[in-house]
Structures are given as structure tokens and as C-alpha cells.
Coordinates of N, CA and C and ligand atoms in Angstrom, one line a residue:
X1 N 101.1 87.2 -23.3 CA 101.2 88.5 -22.5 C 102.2 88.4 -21.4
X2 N 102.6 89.1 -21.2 CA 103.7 89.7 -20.0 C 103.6 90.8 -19.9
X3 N 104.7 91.4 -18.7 CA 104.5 92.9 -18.6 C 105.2 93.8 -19.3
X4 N 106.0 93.4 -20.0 CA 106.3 94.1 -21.4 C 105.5 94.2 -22.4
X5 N 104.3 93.7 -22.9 CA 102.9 93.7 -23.8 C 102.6 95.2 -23.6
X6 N 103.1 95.2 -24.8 CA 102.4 97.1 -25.1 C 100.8 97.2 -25.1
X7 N 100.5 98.3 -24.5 CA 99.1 98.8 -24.9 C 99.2 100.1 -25.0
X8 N 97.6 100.7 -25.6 CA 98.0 101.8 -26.6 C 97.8 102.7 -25.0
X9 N 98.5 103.9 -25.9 CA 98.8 104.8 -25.2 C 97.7 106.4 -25.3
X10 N 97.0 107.2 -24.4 CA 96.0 108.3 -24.7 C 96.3 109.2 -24.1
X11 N 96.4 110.2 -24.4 CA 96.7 111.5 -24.1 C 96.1 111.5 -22.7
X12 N 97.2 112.2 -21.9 CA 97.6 111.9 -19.9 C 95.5 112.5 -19.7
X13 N 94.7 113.2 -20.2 CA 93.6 113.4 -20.0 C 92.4 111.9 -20.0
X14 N 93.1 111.5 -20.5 CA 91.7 110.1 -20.7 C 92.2 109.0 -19.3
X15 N 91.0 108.1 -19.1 CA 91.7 107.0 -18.4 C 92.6 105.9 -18.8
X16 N 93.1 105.3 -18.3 CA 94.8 104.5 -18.5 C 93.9 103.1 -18.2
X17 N 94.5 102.7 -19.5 CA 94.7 100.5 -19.4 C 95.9 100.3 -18.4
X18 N 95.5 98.9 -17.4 CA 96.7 98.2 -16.8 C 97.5 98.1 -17.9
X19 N 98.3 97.8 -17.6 CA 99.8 96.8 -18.2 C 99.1 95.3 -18.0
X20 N 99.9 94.8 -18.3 CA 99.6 93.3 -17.7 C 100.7 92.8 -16.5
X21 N 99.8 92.2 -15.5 CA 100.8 92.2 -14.5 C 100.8 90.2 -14.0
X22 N 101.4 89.8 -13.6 CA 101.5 88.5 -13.4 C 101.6 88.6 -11.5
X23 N 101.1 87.7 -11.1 CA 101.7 87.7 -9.3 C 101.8 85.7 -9.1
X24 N 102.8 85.6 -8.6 CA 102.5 83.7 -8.3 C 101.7 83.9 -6.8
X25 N 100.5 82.5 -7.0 CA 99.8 82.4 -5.7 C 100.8 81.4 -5.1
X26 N 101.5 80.3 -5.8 CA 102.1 79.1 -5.0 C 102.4 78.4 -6.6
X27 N 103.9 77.6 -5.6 CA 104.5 77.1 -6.8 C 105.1 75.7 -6.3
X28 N 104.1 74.6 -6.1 CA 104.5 73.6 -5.9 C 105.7 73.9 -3.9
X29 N 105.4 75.1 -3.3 CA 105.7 74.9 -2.4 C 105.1 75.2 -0.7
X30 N 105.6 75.8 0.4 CA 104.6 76.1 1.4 C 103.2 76.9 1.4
X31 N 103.4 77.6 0.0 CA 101.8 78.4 -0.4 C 100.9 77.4 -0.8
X32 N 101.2 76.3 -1.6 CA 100.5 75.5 -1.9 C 101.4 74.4 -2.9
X33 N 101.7 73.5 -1.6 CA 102.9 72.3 -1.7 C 102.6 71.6 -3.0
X34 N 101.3 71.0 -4.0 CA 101.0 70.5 -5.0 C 100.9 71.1 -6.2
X35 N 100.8 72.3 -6.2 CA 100.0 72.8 -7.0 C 100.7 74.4 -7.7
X36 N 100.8 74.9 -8.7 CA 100.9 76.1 -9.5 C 99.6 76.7 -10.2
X37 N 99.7 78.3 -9.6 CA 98.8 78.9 -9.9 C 99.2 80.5 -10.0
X38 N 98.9 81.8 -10.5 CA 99.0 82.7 -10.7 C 97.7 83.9 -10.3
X39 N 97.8 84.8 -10.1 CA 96.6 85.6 -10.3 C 97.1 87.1 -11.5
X40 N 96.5 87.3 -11.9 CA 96.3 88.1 -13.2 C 95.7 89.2 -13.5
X41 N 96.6 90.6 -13.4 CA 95.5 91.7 -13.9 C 96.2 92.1 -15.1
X42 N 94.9 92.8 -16.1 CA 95.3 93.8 -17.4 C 94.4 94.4 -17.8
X43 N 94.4 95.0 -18.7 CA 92.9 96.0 -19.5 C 92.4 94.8 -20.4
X44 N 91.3 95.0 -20.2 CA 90.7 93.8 -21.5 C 91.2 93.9 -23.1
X45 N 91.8 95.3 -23.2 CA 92.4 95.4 -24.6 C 93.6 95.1 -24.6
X46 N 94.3 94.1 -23.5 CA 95.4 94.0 -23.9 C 96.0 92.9 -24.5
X47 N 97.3 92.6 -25.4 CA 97.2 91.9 -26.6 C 96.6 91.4 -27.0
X48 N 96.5 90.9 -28.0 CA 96.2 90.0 -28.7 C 94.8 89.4 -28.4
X49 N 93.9 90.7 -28.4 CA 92.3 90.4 -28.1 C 91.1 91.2 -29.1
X50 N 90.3 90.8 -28.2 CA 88.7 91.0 -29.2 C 88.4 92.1 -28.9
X51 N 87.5 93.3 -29.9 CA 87.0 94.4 -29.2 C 85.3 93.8 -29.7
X52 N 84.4 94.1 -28.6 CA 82.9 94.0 -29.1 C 83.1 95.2 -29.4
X53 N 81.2 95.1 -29.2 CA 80.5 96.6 -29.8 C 80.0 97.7 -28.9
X54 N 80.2 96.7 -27.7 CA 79.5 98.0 -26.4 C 81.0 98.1 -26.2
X55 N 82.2 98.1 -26.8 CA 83.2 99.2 -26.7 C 83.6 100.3 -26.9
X56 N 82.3 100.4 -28.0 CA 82.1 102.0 -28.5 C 80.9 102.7 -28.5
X57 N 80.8 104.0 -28.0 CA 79.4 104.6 -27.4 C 79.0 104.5 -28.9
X58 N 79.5 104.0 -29.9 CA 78.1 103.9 -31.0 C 77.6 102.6 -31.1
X59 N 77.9 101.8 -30.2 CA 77.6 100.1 -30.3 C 76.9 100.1 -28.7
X60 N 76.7 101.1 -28.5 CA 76.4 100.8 -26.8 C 74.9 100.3 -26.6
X61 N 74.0 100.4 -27.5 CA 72.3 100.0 -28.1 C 72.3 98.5 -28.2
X62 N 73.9 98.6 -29.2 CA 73.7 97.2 -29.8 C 73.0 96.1 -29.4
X63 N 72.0 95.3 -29.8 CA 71.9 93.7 -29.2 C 72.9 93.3 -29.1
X64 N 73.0 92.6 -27.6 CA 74.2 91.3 -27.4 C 75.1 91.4 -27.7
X65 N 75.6 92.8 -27.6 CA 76.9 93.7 -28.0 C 77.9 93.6 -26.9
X66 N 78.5 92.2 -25.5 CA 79.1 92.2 -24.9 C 79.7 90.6 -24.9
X67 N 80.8 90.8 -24.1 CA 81.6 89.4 -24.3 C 80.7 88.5 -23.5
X68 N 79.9 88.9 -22.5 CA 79.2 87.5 -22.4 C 77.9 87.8 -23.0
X69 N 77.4 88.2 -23.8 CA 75.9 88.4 -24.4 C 76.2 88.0 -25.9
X70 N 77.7 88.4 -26.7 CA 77.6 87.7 -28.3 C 77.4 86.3 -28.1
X71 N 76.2 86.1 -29.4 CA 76.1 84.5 -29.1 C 77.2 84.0 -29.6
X72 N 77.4 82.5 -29.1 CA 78.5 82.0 -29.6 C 79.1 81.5 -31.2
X73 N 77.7 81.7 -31.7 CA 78.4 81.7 -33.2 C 79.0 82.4 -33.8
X74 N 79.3 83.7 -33.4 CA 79.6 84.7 -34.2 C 81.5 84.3 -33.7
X75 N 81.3 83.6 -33.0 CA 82.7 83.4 -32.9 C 84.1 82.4 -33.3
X76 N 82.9 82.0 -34.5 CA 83.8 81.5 -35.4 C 83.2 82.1 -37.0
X77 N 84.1 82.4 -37.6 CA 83.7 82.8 -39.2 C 84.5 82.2 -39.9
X78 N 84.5 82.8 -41.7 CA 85.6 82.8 -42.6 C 86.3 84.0 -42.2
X79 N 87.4 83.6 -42.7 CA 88.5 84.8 -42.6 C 89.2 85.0 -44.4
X80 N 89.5 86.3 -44.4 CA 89.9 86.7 -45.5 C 91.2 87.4 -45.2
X81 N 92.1 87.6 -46.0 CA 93.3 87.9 -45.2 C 93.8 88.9 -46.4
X82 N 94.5 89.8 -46.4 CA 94.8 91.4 -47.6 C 96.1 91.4 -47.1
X83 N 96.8 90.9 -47.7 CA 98.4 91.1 -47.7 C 99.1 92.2 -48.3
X84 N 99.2 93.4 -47.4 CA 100.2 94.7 -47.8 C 101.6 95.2 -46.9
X85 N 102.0 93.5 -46.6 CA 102.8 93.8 -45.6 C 104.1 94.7 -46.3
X86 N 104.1 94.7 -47.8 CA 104.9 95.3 -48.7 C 104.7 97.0 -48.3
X87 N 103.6 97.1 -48.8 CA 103.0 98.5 -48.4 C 103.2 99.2 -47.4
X88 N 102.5 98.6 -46.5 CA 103.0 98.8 -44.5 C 104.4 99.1 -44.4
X89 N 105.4 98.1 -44.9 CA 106.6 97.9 -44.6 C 107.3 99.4 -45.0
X90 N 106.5 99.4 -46.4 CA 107.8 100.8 -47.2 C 107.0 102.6 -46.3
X91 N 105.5 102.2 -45.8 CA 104.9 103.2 -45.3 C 104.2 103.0 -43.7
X92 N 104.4 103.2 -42.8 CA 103.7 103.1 -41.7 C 102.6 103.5 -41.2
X93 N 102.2 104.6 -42.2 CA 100.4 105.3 -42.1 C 100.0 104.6 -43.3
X94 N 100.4 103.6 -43.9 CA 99.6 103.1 -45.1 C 97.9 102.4 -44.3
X95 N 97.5 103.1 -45.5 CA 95.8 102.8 -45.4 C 95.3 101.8 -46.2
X96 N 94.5 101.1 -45.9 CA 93.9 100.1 -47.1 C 92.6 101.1 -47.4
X97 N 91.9 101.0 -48.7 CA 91.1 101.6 -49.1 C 90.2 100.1 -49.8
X98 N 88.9 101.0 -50.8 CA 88.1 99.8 -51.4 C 88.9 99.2 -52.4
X99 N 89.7 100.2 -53.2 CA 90.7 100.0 -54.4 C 91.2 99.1 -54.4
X100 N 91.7 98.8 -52.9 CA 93.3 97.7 -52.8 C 91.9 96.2 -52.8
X101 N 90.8 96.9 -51.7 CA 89.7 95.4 -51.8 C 89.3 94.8 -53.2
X102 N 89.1 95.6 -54.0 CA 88.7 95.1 -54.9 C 89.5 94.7 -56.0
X103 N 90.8 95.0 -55.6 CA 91.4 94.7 -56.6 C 92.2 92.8 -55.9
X104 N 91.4 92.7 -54.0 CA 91.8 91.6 -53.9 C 91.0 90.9 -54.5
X105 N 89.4 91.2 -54.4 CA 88.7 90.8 -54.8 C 88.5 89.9 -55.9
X106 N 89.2 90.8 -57.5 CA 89.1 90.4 -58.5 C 90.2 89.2 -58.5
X107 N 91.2 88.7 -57.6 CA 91.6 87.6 -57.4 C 90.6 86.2 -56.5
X108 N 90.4 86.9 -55.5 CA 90.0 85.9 -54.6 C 88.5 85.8 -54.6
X109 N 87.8 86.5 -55.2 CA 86.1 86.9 -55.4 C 85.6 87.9 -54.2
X110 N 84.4 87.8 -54.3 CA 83.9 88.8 -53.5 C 84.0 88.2 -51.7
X111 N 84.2 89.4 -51.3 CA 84.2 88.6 -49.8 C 83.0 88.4 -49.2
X112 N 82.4 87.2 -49.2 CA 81.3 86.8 -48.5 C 80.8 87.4 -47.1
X113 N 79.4 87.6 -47.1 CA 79.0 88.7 -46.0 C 78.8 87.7 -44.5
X114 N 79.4 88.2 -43.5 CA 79.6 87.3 -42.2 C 81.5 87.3 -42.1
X115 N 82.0 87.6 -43.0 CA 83.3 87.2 -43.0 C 84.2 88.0 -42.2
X116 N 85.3 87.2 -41.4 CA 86.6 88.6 -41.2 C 87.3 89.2 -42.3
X117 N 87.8 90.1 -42.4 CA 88.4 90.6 -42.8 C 90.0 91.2 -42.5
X118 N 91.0 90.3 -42.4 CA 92.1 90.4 -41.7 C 93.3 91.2 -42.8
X119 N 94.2 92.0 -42.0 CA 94.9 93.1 -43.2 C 96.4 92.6 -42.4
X120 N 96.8 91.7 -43.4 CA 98.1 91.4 -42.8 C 99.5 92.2 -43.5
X121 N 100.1 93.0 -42.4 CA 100.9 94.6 -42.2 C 102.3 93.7 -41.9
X122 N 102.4 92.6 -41.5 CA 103.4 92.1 -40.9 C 104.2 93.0 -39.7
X123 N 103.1 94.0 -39.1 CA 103.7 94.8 -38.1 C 103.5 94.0 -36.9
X124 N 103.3 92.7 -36.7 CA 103.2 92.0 -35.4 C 105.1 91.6 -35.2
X125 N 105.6 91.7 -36.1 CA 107.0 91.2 -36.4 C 107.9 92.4 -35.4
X126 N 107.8 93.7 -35.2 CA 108.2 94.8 -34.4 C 107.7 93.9 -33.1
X127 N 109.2 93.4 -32.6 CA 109.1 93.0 -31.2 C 109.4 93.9 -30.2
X128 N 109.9 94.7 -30.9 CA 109.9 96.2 -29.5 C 109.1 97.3 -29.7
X129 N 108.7 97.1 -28.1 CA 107.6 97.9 -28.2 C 107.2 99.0 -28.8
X130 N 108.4 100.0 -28.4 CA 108.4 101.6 -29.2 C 108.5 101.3 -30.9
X131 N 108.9 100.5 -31.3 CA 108.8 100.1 -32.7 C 107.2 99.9 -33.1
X132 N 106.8 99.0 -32.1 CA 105.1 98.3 -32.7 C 104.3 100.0 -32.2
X133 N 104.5 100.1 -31.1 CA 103.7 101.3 -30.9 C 103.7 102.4 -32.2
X134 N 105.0 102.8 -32.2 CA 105.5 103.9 -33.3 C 104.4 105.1 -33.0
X135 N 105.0 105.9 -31.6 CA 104.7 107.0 -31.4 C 105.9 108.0 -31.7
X136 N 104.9 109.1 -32.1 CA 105.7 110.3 -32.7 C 105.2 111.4 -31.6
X137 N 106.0 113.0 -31.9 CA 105.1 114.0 -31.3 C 103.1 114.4 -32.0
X138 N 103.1 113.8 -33.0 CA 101.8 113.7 -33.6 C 101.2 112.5 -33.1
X139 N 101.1 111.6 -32.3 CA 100.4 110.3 -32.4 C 101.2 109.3 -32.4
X140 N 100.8 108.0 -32.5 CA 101.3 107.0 -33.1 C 101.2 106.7 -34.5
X141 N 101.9 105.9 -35.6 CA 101.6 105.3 -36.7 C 101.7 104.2 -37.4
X142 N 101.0 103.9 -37.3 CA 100.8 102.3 -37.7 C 99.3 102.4 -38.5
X143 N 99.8 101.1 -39.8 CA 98.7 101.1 -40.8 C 97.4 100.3 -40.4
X144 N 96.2 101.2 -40.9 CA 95.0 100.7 -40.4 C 94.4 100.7 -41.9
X145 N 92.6 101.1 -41.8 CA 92.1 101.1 -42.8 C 91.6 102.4 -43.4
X146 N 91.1 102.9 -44.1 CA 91.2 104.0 -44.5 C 89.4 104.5 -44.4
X147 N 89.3 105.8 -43.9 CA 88.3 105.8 -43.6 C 87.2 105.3 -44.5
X148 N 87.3 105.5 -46.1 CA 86.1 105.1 -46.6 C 86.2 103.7 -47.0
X149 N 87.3 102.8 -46.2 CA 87.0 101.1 -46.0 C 85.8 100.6 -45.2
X150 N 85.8 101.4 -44.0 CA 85.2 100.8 -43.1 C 83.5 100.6 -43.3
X151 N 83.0 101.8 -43.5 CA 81.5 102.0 -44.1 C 81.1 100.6 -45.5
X152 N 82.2 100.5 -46.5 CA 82.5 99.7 -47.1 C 82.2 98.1 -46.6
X153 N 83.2 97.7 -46.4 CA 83.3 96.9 -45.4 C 82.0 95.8 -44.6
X154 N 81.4 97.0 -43.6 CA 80.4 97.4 -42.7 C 79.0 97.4 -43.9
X155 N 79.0 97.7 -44.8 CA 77.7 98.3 -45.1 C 77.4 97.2 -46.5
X156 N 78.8 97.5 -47.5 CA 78.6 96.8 -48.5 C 78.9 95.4 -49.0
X157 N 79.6 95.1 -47.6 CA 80.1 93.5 -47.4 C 79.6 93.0 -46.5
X158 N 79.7 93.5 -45.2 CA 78.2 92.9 -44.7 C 79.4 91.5 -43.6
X159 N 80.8 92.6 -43.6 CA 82.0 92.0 -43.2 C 81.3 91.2 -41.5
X160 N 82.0 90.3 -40.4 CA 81.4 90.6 -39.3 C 82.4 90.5 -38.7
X161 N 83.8 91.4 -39.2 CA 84.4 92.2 -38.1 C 86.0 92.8 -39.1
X162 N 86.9 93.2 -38.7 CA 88.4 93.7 -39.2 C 89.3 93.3 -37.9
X163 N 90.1 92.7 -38.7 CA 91.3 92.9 -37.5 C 92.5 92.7 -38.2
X164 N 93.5 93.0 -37.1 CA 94.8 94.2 -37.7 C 96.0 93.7 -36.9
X165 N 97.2 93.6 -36.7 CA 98.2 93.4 -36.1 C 98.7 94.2 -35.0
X166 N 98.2 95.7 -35.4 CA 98.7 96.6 -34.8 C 98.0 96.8 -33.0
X167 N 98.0 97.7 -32.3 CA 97.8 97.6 -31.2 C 96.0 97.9 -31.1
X168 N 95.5 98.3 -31.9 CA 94.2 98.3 -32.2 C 94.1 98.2 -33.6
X169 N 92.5 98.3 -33.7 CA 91.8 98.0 -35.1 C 92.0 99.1 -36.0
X170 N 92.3 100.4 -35.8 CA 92.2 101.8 -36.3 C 93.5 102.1 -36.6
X171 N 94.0 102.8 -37.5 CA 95.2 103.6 -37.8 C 95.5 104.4 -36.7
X172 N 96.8 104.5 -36.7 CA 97.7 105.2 -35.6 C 97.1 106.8 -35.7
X173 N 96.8 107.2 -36.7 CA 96.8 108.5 -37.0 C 95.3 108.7 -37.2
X174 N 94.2 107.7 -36.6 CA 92.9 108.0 -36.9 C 92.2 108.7 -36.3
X175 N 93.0 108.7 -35.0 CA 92.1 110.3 -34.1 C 91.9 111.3 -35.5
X176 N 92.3 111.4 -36.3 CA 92.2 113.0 -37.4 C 91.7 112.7 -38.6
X177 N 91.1 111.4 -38.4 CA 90.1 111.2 -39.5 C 88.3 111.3 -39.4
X178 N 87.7 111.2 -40.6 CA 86.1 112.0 -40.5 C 85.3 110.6 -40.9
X179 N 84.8 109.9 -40.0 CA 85.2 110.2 -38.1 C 86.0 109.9 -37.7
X180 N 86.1 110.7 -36.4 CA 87.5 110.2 -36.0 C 87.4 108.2 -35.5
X181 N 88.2 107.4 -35.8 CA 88.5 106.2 -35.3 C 87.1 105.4 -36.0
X182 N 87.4 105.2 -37.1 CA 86.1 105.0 -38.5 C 85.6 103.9 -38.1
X183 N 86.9 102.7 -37.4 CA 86.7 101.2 -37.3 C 86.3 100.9 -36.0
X184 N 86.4 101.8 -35.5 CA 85.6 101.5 -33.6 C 84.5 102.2 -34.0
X185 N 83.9 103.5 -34.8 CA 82.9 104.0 -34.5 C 82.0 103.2 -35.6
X186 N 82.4 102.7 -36.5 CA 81.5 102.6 -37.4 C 80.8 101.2 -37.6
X187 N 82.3 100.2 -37.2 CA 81.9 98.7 -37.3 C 80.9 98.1 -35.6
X188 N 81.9 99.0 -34.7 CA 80.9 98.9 -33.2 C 78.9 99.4 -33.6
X189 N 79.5 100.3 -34.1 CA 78.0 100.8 -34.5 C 77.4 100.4 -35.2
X190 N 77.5 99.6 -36.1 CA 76.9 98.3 -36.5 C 77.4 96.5 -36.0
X191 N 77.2 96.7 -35.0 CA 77.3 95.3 -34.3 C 78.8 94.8 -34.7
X192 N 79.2 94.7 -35.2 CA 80.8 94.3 -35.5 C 81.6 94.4 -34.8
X193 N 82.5 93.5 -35.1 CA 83.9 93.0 -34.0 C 84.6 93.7 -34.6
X194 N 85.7 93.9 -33.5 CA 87.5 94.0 -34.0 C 88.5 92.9 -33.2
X195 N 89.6 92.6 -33.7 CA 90.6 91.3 -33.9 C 92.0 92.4 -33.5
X196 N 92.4 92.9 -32.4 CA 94.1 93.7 -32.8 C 95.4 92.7 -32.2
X197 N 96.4 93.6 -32.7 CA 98.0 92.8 -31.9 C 97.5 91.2 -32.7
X198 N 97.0 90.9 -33.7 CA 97.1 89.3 -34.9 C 98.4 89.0 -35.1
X199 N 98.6 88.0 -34.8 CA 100.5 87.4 -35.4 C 100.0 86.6 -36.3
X200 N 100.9 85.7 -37.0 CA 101.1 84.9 -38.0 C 100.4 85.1 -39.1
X201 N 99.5 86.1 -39.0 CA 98.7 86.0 -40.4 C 99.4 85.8 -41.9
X202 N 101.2 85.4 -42.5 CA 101.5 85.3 -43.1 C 101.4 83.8 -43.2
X203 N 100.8 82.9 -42.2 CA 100.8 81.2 -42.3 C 99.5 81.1 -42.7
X204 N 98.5 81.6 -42.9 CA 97.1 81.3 -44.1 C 97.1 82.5 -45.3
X205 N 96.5 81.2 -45.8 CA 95.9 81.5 -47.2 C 94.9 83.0 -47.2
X206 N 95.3 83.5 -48.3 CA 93.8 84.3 -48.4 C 92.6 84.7 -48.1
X207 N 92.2 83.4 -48.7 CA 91.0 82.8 -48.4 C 90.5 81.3 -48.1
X208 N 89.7 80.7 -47.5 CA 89.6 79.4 -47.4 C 89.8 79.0 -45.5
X209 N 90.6 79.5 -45.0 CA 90.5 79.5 -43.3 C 89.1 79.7 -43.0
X210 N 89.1 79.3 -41.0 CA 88.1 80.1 -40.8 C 89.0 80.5 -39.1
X211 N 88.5 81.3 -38.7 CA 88.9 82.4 -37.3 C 88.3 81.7 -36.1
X212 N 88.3 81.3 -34.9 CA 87.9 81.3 -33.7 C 88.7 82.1 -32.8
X213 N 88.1 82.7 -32.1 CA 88.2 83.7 -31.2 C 87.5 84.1 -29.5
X214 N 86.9 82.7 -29.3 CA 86.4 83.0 -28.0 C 86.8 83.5 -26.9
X215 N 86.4 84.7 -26.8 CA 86.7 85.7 -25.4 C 86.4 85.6 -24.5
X216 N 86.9 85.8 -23.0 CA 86.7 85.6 -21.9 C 85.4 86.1 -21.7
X217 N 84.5 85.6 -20.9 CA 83.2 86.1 -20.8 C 83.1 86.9 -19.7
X218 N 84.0 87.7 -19.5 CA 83.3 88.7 -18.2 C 82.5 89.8 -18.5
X219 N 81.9 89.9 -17.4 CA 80.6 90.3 -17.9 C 80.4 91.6 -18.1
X220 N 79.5 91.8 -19.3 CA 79.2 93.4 -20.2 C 80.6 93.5 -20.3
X221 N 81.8 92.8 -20.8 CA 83.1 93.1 -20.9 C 82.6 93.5 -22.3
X222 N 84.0 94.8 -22.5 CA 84.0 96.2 -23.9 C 84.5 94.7 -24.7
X223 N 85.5 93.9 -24.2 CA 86.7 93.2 -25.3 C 87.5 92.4 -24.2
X224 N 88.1 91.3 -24.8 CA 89.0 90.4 -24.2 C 90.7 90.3 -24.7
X225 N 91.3 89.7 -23.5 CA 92.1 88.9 -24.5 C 92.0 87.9 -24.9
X226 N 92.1 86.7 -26.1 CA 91.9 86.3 -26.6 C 93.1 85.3 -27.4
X227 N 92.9 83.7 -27.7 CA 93.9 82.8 -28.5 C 92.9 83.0 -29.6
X228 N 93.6 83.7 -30.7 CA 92.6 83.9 -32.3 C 93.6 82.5 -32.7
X229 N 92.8 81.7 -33.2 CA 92.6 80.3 -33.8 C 92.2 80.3 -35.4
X230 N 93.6 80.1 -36.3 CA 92.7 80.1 -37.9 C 93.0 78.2 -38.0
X231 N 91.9 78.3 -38.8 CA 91.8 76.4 -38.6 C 91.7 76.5 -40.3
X232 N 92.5 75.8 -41.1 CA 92.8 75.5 -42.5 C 92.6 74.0 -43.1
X233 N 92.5 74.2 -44.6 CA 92.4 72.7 -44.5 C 93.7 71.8 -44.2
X234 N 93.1 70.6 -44.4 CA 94.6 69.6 -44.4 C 95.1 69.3 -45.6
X235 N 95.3 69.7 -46.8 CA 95.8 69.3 -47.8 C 97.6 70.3 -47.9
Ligands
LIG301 MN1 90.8 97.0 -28.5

């Protein structure tokens, strides 16, 4: 993170995420002759972090639906990874649906229930911002999941979370889907995570990783930033 780290952007009516901002306390000089240190502000959604479930007024019930209340197991899983960076690439509102799942499926098997579900867009690769963002006079666009993934997903996989490259978990264009923002309203509302702004997801496998993601624990925090960790075998 720096202060170039995009975050999303909401019509001038809603409230505003920091940027990320850096300040030096002392640098090995008369502030503090030994020693380097920093102080640090940002929105908890900024890069490359976790969203819980009390992020979304449909996860707001949830049990232990906050960054210091999830227990700590949930914060390591399998990860499953859906490579359409082809798709993404030739389309920017490209959706994954159950079609494209099952048709990973019938390669890789069924995705085991507890698992992530990671949709690698290779849109972490747009190193400038207005590119990764990709706002238009309509919204932003960037590929998410399609609304009848999520319920999917959520209900009949039994997933325990999605995550995405892009600047959140949801398609650019999901304010205008039924519901609107399928993957905040539907996976929060069923206890589930989201994973956004993921790089390298082209260096694992499919399947066979597993994800760590421990988030900062502040407290009743919506979401952190986050070092997402895929650990593979050694062969
Ligand atoms: Mn988020």
C-alpha cells in the first residue's frame, strides 16, 4: 500500500474511505536516534484485504462476524482458483456464472464445502489506477461474479468465502444487479468472507493450495488489510 493504492470510489452522497497515507515518526535520527517507525492511516478496505460479514447490513446478526470475533480457523482454508483471465481480458464486465463452475468442476471435481473460491481476471496486472478502477459515466467495470454465482456458491457449495483481484469482491457494474452487490449481500449474509485487489493468483495451481489471510484485529472491524498467503506443495 502507498498513497497511490486505489480504492473504490461512491457516488459524492455516501461516505468516503481514506487513501492510504504514510507519516515517518523517526528515522534513525533526533526524533528517535535508534530506531524507524511510521504511523499509518487508511479505510480497512484498502488493498489487498479481507471483507467480513458485519460489513454488510445482511451479516450484521451474524455470529463472530468481525475481524476480532472470526475464530481463527476460518482463516486458513483450501483455495480453488477459476482462471478467465482470457475472458476478463477480451471483456471487462465479464461475469462468472455456475456454467463456467461447473464446467471447472468437471476438471478439477467438485469444490469442497469450506473452500475459497478465487476468480483469477489477471486484472491485478492494470498497474494504473484509472485502468484497475475502470470507471465510466455508468460506474466502474471490472469482472465479478454473476449474480446467480453467488447464492450458488453460498448455498450449494457451502464456499467459505470469493475473492477477486479487482478493487472489491462484486462486479463493477453490480450496483444494477437483483440484488444489488450479490457478493456483499449474500455471502456476508451468510457468514462468509471476501478476499479483493489478489495478485499473483496465476502462480497456484487450481486446486491443491491452501489461503491464509489473517487480518488485523481491530475491533468489530467491517474488513482489513491483509498479506493473503497461498501455501502449495513442495513438489
Ligand atoms: Mn472490501
Amino acid at each position: 500500500m502507498d498513497a497511490g493504492t486505489p480504492t473504490i470510489a461512491l457516488p459524492p452522497e455516501f461516505g468516503k474511505i481514506w487513501p492510504f497515507r504514510l507519516e515517518e515518526i523517526s528515522r534513525y535520527d533526533s526524533r528517535g536516534p535508534a530506531w524507524y517507525w511510521n504511523n499509518f492511516s487508511c479505510g480497512e478496505h484498502t488493498g489487498t484485504h479481507f471483507d467480513a460479514p458485519i460489513h454488510w447490513v445482511t451479516g450484521k446478526d451474524c455470529a463472530r462476524n468481525a475481524t476480532d470475533t472470526i475464530p481463527v480457523e476460518n482463516f486458513f482454508a483450501p483455495a480453488c482458483v477459476i482462471d478467465v483471465s482470457r475472458e476478463a481480458g477480451a471483456d471487462p464486465d465479464f461475469l462468472l456464472t455456475p456454467q463456467h463452475v461447473e464446467s471447472w468442476e468437471a476438471i478439477h471435481g467438485r469444490i469442497e464445502a469450506g473452500s475459497w473460491v478465487l476468480m483469477r481476471t489477471d486484472w491485478s496486472k492494470r498497474q494504473d489506477a484509472g485502468a484497475f478502477l475502470n470507471m465510466k459515466e455508468d460506474g466502474s467495470h471490472v469482472p465479478g461474479p454473476h449474480p446467480d454465482l453467488v447464492p450458488f456458491l453460498a448455498r450449494e457449495r457451502d464456499v467459505i468465502g470469493w475473492g477477486a483481484e479487482g478493487v472489491g469482491t462484486d462486479a463493477g457494474q453490480a450496483h444494477r444487479f437483483d440484488p444489488p452487490f450479490p457478493c456483499h449481500s449474500i455471502m456476508h449474509g451468510s457468514n462468509k468472507f471476501g478476499l479483493a485487489s489478489l495478485t499473483n493468483l496465476e502462480s497456484i495451481a487450481a486446486k491443491g493450495s491452501g489461503v491464509s489471510h489473517a487480518a488485523a484485529e481491530d475491533c468489530r472491524g467491517s474488513g482489513s488489510p491483509c498479506r493473503v498467503l497461498a501455501l502449495v506443495s513442495g513438489d
